[in-house]
Amino acid sequence: MFKQLSDGEADSVEIILNGQSLQVTMGISVAAAALSHQQGFTRTTPVSGSKRAPFCMMGVCYDCLMVIDGKANQRACATYVKEGMRIDNQLGVGPIMENTQ
Amino acid sequence: MKSHYQLLVIGAGPAGLAAATIAAEEGVCCAVLDEQATLGGQIYRSIESVPEQRAQKLGSEYLRGKKLAAAFRESDAEYHPNTKVWSVNNEREVGVLQNNKARIIKADQIIIASGAIERPVPFPGWTLPGVMQAGAGQILYKSAGIVPDNGVVLAGSGPLLLLLAWQYLHAGVEVKALLDVTPLINQITALPKFPRALLAHHYLTKGIAYQIELKRAGIPMLFGVSDLRAEGEDLCQRVCFKHSGKQKTIESELLLTHFGVIPHIWLTQSADCKHQWDDSQQCWRPEHDEWGNTSIDGIIVAGDGAGINGARSAEHAGRLAGLEALNALDIISQKERDNRAVKDRKWMQNEHHIRPFLEKYYQIPKKLLATPDNETIVCRCEEITAGEVRQAVIEGHDNTNQVKFFTRCGMGPCQGRQCSNAVAHIVADESGKTVEDMGHFRGRPPIAPLTLEQLAFLKKEAV
């Protein structure tokens, strides 16, 4: 869907996105990383299991919720990538307690 | 962060930065609180960190933010990023979330400069992955240099669409089409407002220049488009619409839409400020005087959060609000306030010349705002369709809040930010009443979701 232009000179960090290790530009949001490295959805809704992806990128739609470092309901557009961060699509309500299934 | 400030400014966009800068000059104990990690709000997103190469391609209006940011940094105002304001009450107690802990702090004067959000307009397929708001595309580009990979369709109505198309053109992105849903009749109904718009002709000439450039680049621009829908299996694969009486389809995995912007009123609602329905801007906004004073003592609004007037106007409104706060704090006299306000007032008046024309020209048809297709989801969070909202009205729930209680529209994490306008229009349409009569979802704190863990840190602070 999206790609990263090489119009800046930022370092990269390693993240693990849905089990896959990736190098992404430092300082970008998790949503930006997801949109530029995978196709399709980043969560399924609790009500009907429908597939969703980031919509507003400014923190007011809550459609970009992902599981970040084991914590559910994190707005991916408002969270910024860090070295070693684990990011997973949120399925339904996601894990209730950190690091549980 | 202190537990008490003379002046708290909520929002680090143009209005907030300008207000804090002018107040801090007079030695006021002042802080700017902002949810984002960097300053600039949405319009000047990433203004301090944007690489030079990218900044040049974003247009001259965007670069204006650099001056504002620099002046703010020079001032003595405190700046608290990553700080979410989840409550403001009518006694100016402010609930904040910082470092995962909730706190309540107090201020003598508050300037709410929380800006605007995209007007969310539901249409079939708008919840599919790959359908996003145009502002989202801008944010990805400004903040991360991320642009569409396999082309994009832009659709909707409003100047932002044109700007984004131009920005994408210069970034080498394939804009498959720009689908303008502005009714062709608007070109006639907006004519009476045109003469006044000529007083702000730089806006008009810029818009025309962008259009010419896009046309020269061969980007298809279709006007008077209707029946917009996104289709696909679990993600957006094509955009369908009606144009010149024919059904058309464009294959695309990305559709960015824009239907104007509306004030983000969740904080002013939280503070019990009175709001009014603005028919011309088609939005709810807080009632305020020419300084930004709301109906609540000590709470001032400035910028697009007060009413949509654009980024330049927001700067001036921010300074006026700052001057008003200084006067209310007895730091400057009314006379000094009035004298210092002259230039900003004049500039604001100039900015306003374009507005009546823009608002009339880009007026979104009620038919589109009232989500005609009953299968379309209106409340994205709770997945309530337009049909379910209409059914609620038929069963006797004939205003926005009644429909909320009955259907759960607006009870999800976004708290109605993406559905309240559509619900109000559908209910008005179905019940034969005006949108004004419908009311807005009653907002109560916290105006953003908090976890119990975060709230558990609240404790009484010795002031």
Coordinates of C-alpha atoms in Angstrom, one line a residue:
Chain A
M1 CA 0.0 0.0 0.0
F2 CA 2.7 2.4 1.1
K3 CA 6.5 2.8 0.7
Q4 CA 9.2 4.8 2.4
L5 CA 10.8 7.5 0.3
S6 CA 14.5 7.9 0.9
D7 CA 14.3 11.6 1.4
G8 CA 15.7 11.8 4.9
E9 CA 18.7 10.5 6.7
A10 CA 17.4 8.6 9.7
D11 CA 18.9 5.5 11.3
S12 CA 17.0 2.3 11.4
V13 CA 15.7 0.1 14.2
E14 CA 14.8 -3.6 14.3
I15 CA 11.2 -4.4 15.1
I16 CA 9.3 -7.7 15.0
L17 CA 6.1 -7.2 13.1
N18 CA 3.7 -10.2 13.2
G19 CA 6.7 -12.5 13.8
Q20 CA 8.8 -11.0 11.1
S21 CA 12.0 -9.2 11.9
L22 CA 12.3 -5.9 10.0
Q23 CA 14.5 -2.9 9.8
V24 CA 12.4 0.3 9.8
T25 CA 13.3 4.0 9.9
M26 CA 13.8 5.3 13.4
G27 CA 11.2 7.8 14.7
I28 CA 8.2 6.6 12.7
S29 CA 5.0 5.5 14.2
V30 CA 4.1 1.8 14.5
A31 CA 1.2 2.4 12.1
A32 CA 3.5 3.9 9.5
A33 CA 5.8 0.9 9.9
A34 CA 3.0 -1.5 9.5
L35 CA 1.5 0.3 6.5
S36 CA 4.8 0.4 4.7
H37 CA 5.8 -3.2 5.4
Q38 CA 2.6 -5.3 5.2
Q39 CA -0.5 -5.6 3.1
G40 CA -4.0 -5.6 4.4
F41 CA -5.2 -5.4 7.9
T42 CA -3.7 -4.6 11.3
R43 CA -6.6 -5.7 13.5
T44 CA -9.9 -7.5 13.5
T45 CA -12.9 -6.0 15.3
P46 CA -14.2 -7.4 18.6
V47 CA -17.8 -7.1 17.3
S48 CA -17.7 -9.0 14.0
G49 CA -14.1 -9.9 13.4
S50 CA -13.9 -7.6 10.4
K51 CA -10.5 -6.6 9.1
R52 CA -9.4 -3.0 9.7
A53 CA -6.3 -0.9 9.2
P54 CA -5.2 2.6 10.3
F55 CA -7.7 5.2 9.1
C56 CA -7.1 8.8 10.5
M57 CA -3.4 8.6 11.6
M58 CA -4.0 11.3 14.1
G59 CA -5.3 9.4 17.1
V60 CA -9.1 10.0 16.8
C61 CA -10.4 6.9 15.2
Y62 CA -9.0 4.0 17.3
D63 CA -9.0 1.7 14.2
C64 CA -5.2 1.3 14.3
L65 CA -5.2 -0.6 17.6
M66 CA -2.4 -3.2 17.7
V67 CA -0.7 -5.3 20.4
I68 CA 2.6 -3.7 21.2
D69 CA 5.1 -5.5 23.4
G70 CA 2.3 -7.7 24.6
K71 CA 0.0 -4.8 25.5
A72 CA -3.3 -4.7 23.7
N73 CA -5.3 -1.6 22.6
Q74 CA -2.3 0.5 21.7
R75 CA -2.9 3.2 19.1
A76 CA -0.3 2.3 16.5
C77 CA -0.4 5.9 15.1
A78 CA 0.5 7.3 18.5
T79 CA 3.3 4.8 19.4
Y80 CA 6.7 5.2 17.9
V81 CA 9.0 2.3 17.0
K82 CA 11.8 1.3 19.3
E83 CA 14.7 -1.2 19.0
G84 CA 13.3 -4.7 19.6
M85 CA 9.7 -3.7 19.7
R86 CA 7.2 -6.6 19.2
I87 CA 4.2 -5.6 17.2
D88 CA 1.3 -7.8 16.4
N89 CA -2.1 -7.4 14.7
Q90 CA -4.8 -7.2 17.3
L91 CA -7.4 -10.0 16.9
G92 CA -10.7 -9.1 18.5
V93 CA -10.1 -7.7 22.0
G94 CA -6.5 -9.0 22.0
P95 CA -4.7 -10.4 25.0
I96 CA -6.4 -9.2 28.3
M97 CA -3.2 -9.4 30.3
E98 CA 0.2 -8.5 29.0
N99 CA 2.0 -11.3 27.1
T100 CA -0.9 -13.8 27.3
Q101 CA -2.8 -15.3 24.4
Chain B
M1 CA 4.8 19.3 35.4
K2 CA 3.5 21.7 38.1
S3 CA 0.1 21.2 39.8
H4 CA -1.0 24.8 39.1
Y5 CA -0.3 27.1 36.2
Q6 CA -1.5 30.7 35.5
L7 CA -2.2 29.7 31.9
L8 CA -2.6 26.2 30.4
V9 CA -2.7 25.9 26.6
I10 CA -4.1 22.7 25.3
G11 CA -2.8 21.9 21.8
A12 CA 0.6 22.6 20.1
G13 CA -0.7 23.6 16.7
P14 CA -0.6 27.1 15.3
A15 CA -3.1 28.6 17.7
G16 CA -1.6 27.0 20.8
L17 CA 2.0 27.9 19.9
A18 CA 1.1 31.5 19.1
A19 CA -0.9 31.9 22.4
A20 CA 1.7 30.4 24.6
T21 CA 4.5 32.5 22.9
I22 CA 2.8 35.8 23.5
A23 CA 1.8 34.9 27.1
A24 CA 5.2 33.7 28.1
E25 CA 6.7 37.0 26.9
E26 CA 5.0 38.6 29.8
G27 CA 6.5 36.2 32.3
V28 CA 3.3 34.2 32.8
C29 CA 3.7 30.7 34.3
C30 CA 2.4 28.9 31.2
A31 CA 2.5 25.4 29.8
V32 CA 1.5 23.9 26.5
L33 CA 0.1 20.4 26.8
D34 CA 0.0 18.3 23.6
E35 CA -0.9 14.7 22.9
Q36 CA 1.5 14.2 20.0
A37 CA 5.2 13.5 20.5
T38 CA 6.2 16.6 18.5
L39 CA 4.9 20.1 18.1
G40 CA 3.0 21.6 15.2
G41 CA -0.4 20.1 15.6
Q42 CA -1.7 18.3 12.4
I43 CA -1.2 21.1 9.9
Y44 CA 2.5 21.6 10.8
R45 CA 3.1 18.0 11.7
S46 CA 6.8 17.1 12.1
I47 CA 7.7 20.7 11.2
E48 CA 10.8 20.7 13.4
S49 CA 12.2 17.3 12.1
V50 CA 11.1 17.3 8.5
P51 CA 14.1 16.8 6.2
E52 CA 14.8 19.8 3.9
Q53 CA 14.2 17.8 0.7
R54 CA 10.7 16.8 1.8
A55 CA 9.8 20.2 3.3
Q56 CA 10.3 21.9 -0.1
K57 CA 7.8 19.5 -1.7
L58 CA 5.1 20.1 0.9
G59 CA 4.4 23.7 -0.1
S60 CA 5.1 27.2 1.2
E61 CA 2.2 27.2 3.6
Y62 CA 3.6 24.3 5.5
L63 CA 7.0 26.0 5.9
R64 CA 5.3 28.9 7.7
G65 CA 5.1 26.6 10.7
K66 CA 8.9 26.7 11.2
K67 CA 8.7 30.4 12.3
L68 CA 6.0 29.7 14.8
A69 CA 7.8 26.7 16.2
A70 CA 11.1 28.7 16.5
A71 CA 9.4 31.6 18.3
F72 CA 7.8 29.2 20.7
R73 CA 11.1 27.4 21.5
E74 CA 12.7 30.8 22.2
S75 CA 9.9 31.6 24.7
D76 CA 9.9 30.5 28.4
A77 CA 6.6 28.5 28.0
E78 CA 6.8 24.9 29.2
Y79 CA 6.1 22.3 26.6
H80 CA 4.7 18.9 27.6
P81 CA 4.4 16.5 24.6
N82 CA 3.0 13.0 24.9
T83 CA 0.5 14.5 27.4
K84 CA -3.1 13.6 26.9
V85 CA -5.8 15.9 28.4
W86 CA -8.7 13.7 29.2
S87 CA -10.8 16.2 31.1
V88 CA -11.4 19.9 31.6
N89 CA -14.2 21.0 33.9
N90 CA -15.9 24.3 34.4
E91 CA -13.6 25.0 37.4
R92 CA -10.6 24.7 35.2
E93 CA -9.3 21.5 36.7
V94 CA -7.6 19.6 34.0
G95 CA -7.1 15.8 33.9
V96 CA -3.9 14.9 32.2
L97 CA -2.2 11.6 31.4
Q98 CA 1.6 11.6 31.3
N99 CA 4.0 8.7 31.5
N100 CA 1.0 6.4 31.9
K101 CA -0.2 8.2 35.0
A102 CA -3.3 10.3 35.4
R103 CA -3.2 13.5 37.3
I104 CA -5.4 16.5 37.9
I105 CA -3.8 20.0 37.7
K106 CA -5.3 23.5 37.9
A107 CA -5.1 26.6 35.9
D108 CA -6.3 30.2 36.3
Q109 CA -6.9 30.5 32.5
I110 CA -7.1 27.8 29.9
I111 CA -6.8 28.2 26.2
I112 CA -8.2 25.2 24.4
A113 CA -6.6 25.0 21.0
S114 CA -7.3 21.4 20.1
G115 CA -7.9 22.0 16.5
A116 CA -10.0 20.1 14.0
I117 CA -10.6 16.6 12.7
E118 CA -11.5 15.4 9.3
R119 CA -15.3 15.4 8.8
P120 CA -16.1 11.7 8.8
V121 CA -18.6 10.9 6.1
P122 CA -19.6 7.2 5.9
F123 CA -19.9 5.6 2.5
P124 CA -20.1 1.9 1.4
G125 CA -16.7 0.2 2.0
W126 CA -15.2 3.1 4.1
T127 CA -14.1 0.6 6.8
L128 CA -12.0 -1.5 4.4
P129 CA -8.2 -1.6 5.0
G130 CA -6.8 0.7 2.4
V131 CA -9.5 3.4 2.7
M132 CA -8.1 6.2 4.8
Q133 CA -8.7 9.9 5.3
A134 CA -6.7 12.3 3.2
G135 CA -5.1 13.8 6.3
A136 CA -3.7 10.4 7.1
G137 CA -1.9 10.4 3.8
Q138 CA -0.5 13.8 4.6
I139 CA 0.6 12.8 8.1
L140 CA 2.4 9.7 6.7
Y141 CA 4.2 11.9 4.2
K142 CA 5.1 14.8 6.5
S143 CA 6.2 12.7 9.5
A144 CA 7.8 9.7 7.8
G145 CA 8.2 10.3 4.1
I146 CA 5.8 7.4 3.5
V147 CA 3.7 7.6 0.3
P148 CA 1.4 5.3 -1.7
D149 CA 3.2 2.4 -3.4
N150 CA 0.9 1.3 -6.1
G151 CA -1.0 4.5 -6.8
V152 CA -3.9 6.1 -5.0
V153 CA -7.4 7.4 -5.7
L154 CA -8.3 10.7 -4.0
A155 CA -12.0 11.4 -3.5
G156 CA -14.2 13.9 -1.7
S157 CA -14.6 17.7 -1.6
G158 CA -12.3 20.4 -0.3
P159 CA -9.1 22.3 -0.8
L160 CA -7.1 19.6 1.1
L161 CA -7.7 17.1 -1.7
L162 CA -6.1 19.4 -4.2
L163 CA -3.2 20.1 -2.0
L164 CA -2.5 16.4 -1.4
A165 CA -2.8 15.6 -5.1
W166 CA -0.2 18.3 -5.7
Q167 CA 2.1 17.1 -3.0
Y168 CA 1.8 13.5 -4.2
L169 CA 2.5 14.7 -7.8
H170 CA 5.8 16.2 -6.6
A171 CA 6.7 13.1 -4.7
G172 CA 6.3 10.9 -7.7
V173 CA 3.2 9.2 -6.6
E174 CA 0.7 7.9 -9.2
V175 CA -2.6 9.7 -8.5
K176 CA -5.0 7.5 -10.5
A177 CA -7.8 10.0 -10.2
L178 CA -9.1 12.9 -8.2
L179 CA -12.9 12.3 -7.8
D180 CA -14.6 15.5 -6.7
V181 CA -18.0 14.9 -5.2
T182 CA -18.8 18.6 -4.8
P183 CA -22.2 19.1 -6.5
L184 CA -21.9 21.0 -9.7
I185 CA -24.7 23.3 -8.6
N186 CA -22.4 24.7 -5.9
Q187 CA -20.5 26.5 -8.6
I188 CA -23.7 28.6 -9.0
T189 CA -24.8 28.9 -5.4
A190 CA -21.4 30.0 -4.4
L191 CA -21.2 32.8 -7.0
P192 CA -22.7 35.5 -4.7
K193 CA -19.8 34.9 -2.3
F194 CA -17.2 35.2 -5.0
P195 CA -16.6 38.9 -5.1
R196 CA -15.7 39.0 -1.4
A197 CA -13.3 36.0 -2.0
L198 CA -11.4 38.1 -4.5
L199 CA -10.2 40.1 -1.5
A200 CA -8.2 36.9 -0.5
H201 CA -7.4 36.1 -4.1
H202 CA -4.1 34.5 -3.2
Y203 CA -6.0 31.5 -2.1
L204 CA -8.0 31.4 -5.3
T205 CA -4.9 31.8 -7.5
K206 CA -3.1 29.1 -5.6
G207 CA -6.0 26.7 -6.0
I208 CA -6.2 27.4 -9.8
A209 CA -2.4 27.0 -10.1
Y210 CA -2.6 23.6 -8.5
Q211 CA -5.4 22.5 -10.7
I212 CA -3.5 23.6 -13.9
E213 CA -0.4 21.7 -12.8
L214 CA -2.4 18.5 -12.0
K215 CA -4.1 18.8 -15.4
R216 CA -0.8 19.3 -17.2
A217 CA 0.5 16.2 -15.5
G218 CA -2.4 14.2 -16.9
I219 CA -4.1 13.4 -13.6
P220 CA -7.7 12.6 -14.3
M221 CA -9.9 15.1 -12.3
L222 CA -13.6 14.2 -12.4
F223 CA -16.2 16.6 -11.1
G224 CA -19.8 16.1 -9.9
V225 CA -19.0 12.5 -8.9
S226 CA -21.6 10.6 -6.8
D227 CA -22.3 7.2 -5.4
L228 CA -18.8 6.7 -4.2
R229 CA -18.0 3.2 -2.9
A230 CA -15.0 1.2 -2.1
E231 CA -15.1 -2.6 -2.8
G232 CA -12.9 -5.6 -2.2
E233 CA -12.5 -8.9 -0.3
D234 CA -11.2 -7.9 3.2
L235 CA -9.4 -4.9 1.7
C236 CA -9.9 -2.1 -0.8
Q237 CA -9.4 -3.4 -4.4
R238 CA -11.4 -0.9 -6.4
V239 CA -13.2 2.4 -6.2
C240 CA -16.7 2.7 -7.9
F241 CA -18.6 5.8 -8.6
K242 CA -21.0 7.6 -10.9
H243 CA -19.9 10.3 -13.2
S244 CA -21.7 12.0 -16.1
G245 CA -24.5 9.5 -15.7
K246 CA -22.2 6.5 -16.1
Q247 CA -21.0 3.9 -13.6
K248 CA -17.2 3.8 -13.4
T249 CA -14.6 1.7 -11.6
I250 CA -10.9 2.3 -10.9
E251 CA -8.7 -0.5 -9.6
S252 CA -6.9 0.7 -6.6
E253 CA -5.8 -0.7 -3.2
L254 CA -5.7 2.8 -1.7
L255 CA -8.5 5.4 -1.5
L256 CA -7.9 8.6 0.5
T257 CA -11.0 10.7 1.2
H258 CA -11.6 14.2 2.5
F259 CA -14.9 16.0 3.1
G260 CA -13.7 19.1 4.9
V261 CA -12.7 19.5 8.5
I262 CA -14.7 20.1 11.7
P263 CA -13.8 21.5 15.1
H264 CA -12.7 18.9 17.7
I265 CA -15.1 19.9 20.4
W266 CA -14.6 17.0 22.9
L267 CA -12.7 19.2 25.4
T268 CA -15.0 22.2 25.2
Q269 CA -17.9 19.8 25.7
S270 CA -16.2 18.3 28.7
A271 CA -16.0 21.8 30.2
D272 CA -19.7 22.4 29.8
C273 CA -19.2 25.2 27.2
K274 CA -22.2 26.1 25.2
H275 CA -22.0 25.0 21.5
Q276 CA -23.9 26.2 18.4
W277 CA -24.6 24.5 15.1
D278 CA -22.9 26.4 12.3
D279 CA -25.0 25.9 9.2
S280 CA -22.4 27.3 6.8
Q281 CA -19.5 25.2 8.1
Q282 CA -21.8 22.3 8.7
C283 CA -20.4 21.6 12.2
W284 CA -20.9 22.1 15.9
R285 CA -18.6 24.7 17.5
P286 CA -18.2 26.3 20.9
E287 CA -19.9 29.7 21.3
H288 CA -17.3 32.4 21.8
D289 CA -16.8 36.1 21.6
E290 CA -14.2 38.0 19.4
W291 CA -11.4 37.1 21.9
G292 CA -12.3 33.4 22.1
N293 CA -14.0 33.6 25.5
T294 CA -16.5 30.7 25.8
S295 CA -19.5 30.5 28.0
I296 CA -17.3 29.2 30.9
D297 CA -15.3 31.8 32.8
G298 CA -11.6 31.4 32.2
I299 CA -11.9 29.1 29.3
I300 CA -10.8 30.5 25.9
V301 CA -10.8 28.8 22.5
A302 CA -8.6 29.6 19.6
G303 CA -7.9 28.1 16.2
D304 CA -9.8 25.5 14.2
G305 CA -11.2 24.1 17.4
A306 CA -13.3 27.3 17.7
G307 CA -14.5 27.2 14.1
I308 CA -12.9 26.4 10.8
N309 CA -10.8 29.3 9.5
G310 CA -7.6 27.7 8.5
A311 CA -4.0 27.7 9.8
R312 CA -3.1 31.4 9.2
S313 CA -6.2 32.5 11.0
A314 CA -5.4 30.1 13.9
E315 CA -2.1 31.9 14.5
H316 CA -3.8 35.2 14.9
A317 CA -6.6 33.8 16.9
G318 CA -4.0 32.3 19.2
R319 CA -2.4 35.6 19.8
L320 CA -5.7 37.3 20.5
A321 CA -6.5 34.5 23.0
G322 CA -3.1 35.0 24.6
L323 CA -3.7 38.7 25.0
E324 CA -7.1 38.1 26.4
A325 CA -5.6 35.6 28.9
L326 CA -3.0 38.2 29.9
N327 CA -5.8 40.7 30.5
A328 CA -7.8 38.3 32.5
L329 CA -4.8 37.6 34.6
D330 CA -4.4 41.3 35.2
I331 CA -1.0 41.3 33.6
I332 CA -1.9 43.8 30.9
S333 CA -4.7 46.4 30.8
Q334 CA -7.7 46.2 28.5
K335 CA -6.3 49.2 26.6
E336 CA -3.0 47.5 26.1
R337 CA -4.7 44.3 25.0
D338 CA -6.8 46.2 22.5
N339 CA -3.8 48.1 21.1
R340 CA -1.7 45.0 20.7
A341 CA -4.6 43.1 19.1
V342 CA -5.1 45.6 16.2
K343 CA -2.7 43.9 13.6
D344 CA -3.9 40.4 14.4
R345 CA -7.5 41.4 14.1
K346 CA -6.8 43.0 10.7
W347 CA -5.1 39.9 9.5
M348 CA -7.9 37.7 10.7
Q349 CA -10.4 39.8 8.9
N350 CA -8.4 39.4 5.7
E351 CA -8.3 35.6 6.2
H352 CA -12.0 35.5 6.6
H353 CA -12.8 36.9 3.2
I354 CA -12.2 33.6 1.5
R355 CA -14.4 31.6 4.0
P356 CA -18.0 32.3 2.9
F357 CA -17.1 31.4 -0.7
L358 CA -15.1 28.2 0.3
E359 CA -17.8 27.1 2.6
K360 CA -20.5 27.5 0.0
Y361 CA -18.5 26.1 -2.8
Y362 CA -17.4 23.0 -0.8
Q363 CA -20.7 22.5 1.0
I364 CA -21.3 18.8 1.3
P365 CA -24.8 17.8 0.2
K366 CA -27.1 16.7 3.0
K367 CA -27.9 13.6 1.0
L368 CA -24.3 12.5 1.4
L369 CA -24.1 13.5 5.0
A370 CA -27.2 11.5 5.9
T371 CA -25.6 8.2 4.7
P372 CA -28.2 7.1 2.1
D373 CA -27.1 3.4 1.9
N374 CA -28.6 1.5 4.9
E375 CA -26.0 -1.2 4.7
T376 CA -23.1 1.2 5.3
I377 CA -21.5 1.2 8.8
V378 CA -21.9 4.5 10.5
C379 CA -20.4 3.8 13.9
R380 CA -17.1 2.2 13.0
C381 CA -16.3 1.1 16.6
E382 CA -19.6 -0.6 17.4
E383 CA -20.3 -1.5 13.8
I384 CA -23.8 0.0 13.7
T385 CA -25.3 0.6 10.2
A386 CA -27.2 3.6 8.9
G387 CA -30.2 1.2 8.6
E388 CA -30.0 0.4 12.3
V389 CA -29.9 4.1 13.1
R390 CA -33.0 4.8 11.0
Q391 CA -34.8 1.9 12.6
A392 CA -34.1 3.5 16.0
V393 CA -35.7 6.7 14.9
I394 CA -38.7 4.8 13.5
E395 CA -39.1 3.2 16.9
G396 CA -39.3 6.7 18.5
H397 CA -35.7 7.6 19.4
D398 CA -35.6 10.9 17.6
N399 CA -32.4 12.8 18.7
T400 CA -28.7 12.0 18.7
N401 CA -28.3 11.0 22.3
Q402 CA -31.5 8.8 22.3
V403 CA -30.1 7.0 19.4
K404 CA -26.7 6.6 21.2
F405 CA -28.4 5.0 24.2
F406 CA -30.5 2.7 22.1
T407 CA -27.9 1.6 19.5
R408 CA -24.5 2.1 21.2
C409 CA -23.4 4.5 18.4
G410 CA -20.7 6.6 20.0
M411 CA -20.0 4.3 22.9
G412 CA -16.9 2.8 21.4
P413 CA -13.3 3.9 22.0
C414 CA -13.5 6.9 19.5
Q415 CA -16.4 8.2 21.6
G416 CA -18.3 9.3 18.6
R417 CA -15.6 11.3 16.9
Q418 CA -16.1 9.3 13.7
C419 CA -19.9 8.9 13.8
S420 CA -21.6 11.7 15.7
N421 CA -22.0 13.9 12.7
A422 CA -23.4 11.2 10.5
V423 CA -25.8 10.0 13.2
A424 CA -27.1 13.6 13.7
H425 CA -27.7 14.0 10.0
I426 CA -29.4 10.6 9.6
V427 CA -31.6 11.2 12.6
A428 CA -32.5 14.6 11.3
D429 CA -33.2 13.3 7.9
E430 CA -35.4 10.4 9.1
S431 CA -37.3 12.4 11.6
G432 CA -37.8 15.5 9.4
K433 CA -36.1 17.8 11.9
T434 CA -33.0 20.0 11.7
V435 CA -29.5 18.8 12.6
E436 CA -29.4 21.6 15.1
D437 CA -32.4 20.1 17.0
M438 CA -30.6 16.8 17.1
G439 CA -27.9 17.8 19.5
H440 CA -24.4 16.3 19.7
F441 CA -23.4 13.2 21.7
R442 CA -23.1 14.4 25.3
G443 CA -19.4 14.2 26.1
R444 CA -18.3 13.3 29.6
P445 CA -14.8 12.8 30.9
P446 CA -12.6 11.0 30.3
I447 CA -12.7 12.2 26.7
A448 CA -10.2 9.6 25.7
P449 CA -10.1 6.0 27.0
L450 CA -8.0 5.5 30.1
T451 CA -7.1 2.3 31.8
L452 CA -7.8 1.6 35.4
E453 CA -4.0 1.3 35.9
Q454 CA -3.6 4.9 34.6
L455 CA -6.4 6.2 36.7
A456 CA -5.2 4.5 39.8
F457 CA -2.4 7.1 40.1
L458 CA -4.9 9.9 40.8
K459 CA -4.5 11.3 44.2
K460 CA -5.3 14.6 45.9
E461 CA -2.6 17.1 45.2
A462 CA -1.7 19.7 47.8
V463 CA -2.1 22.9 45.8

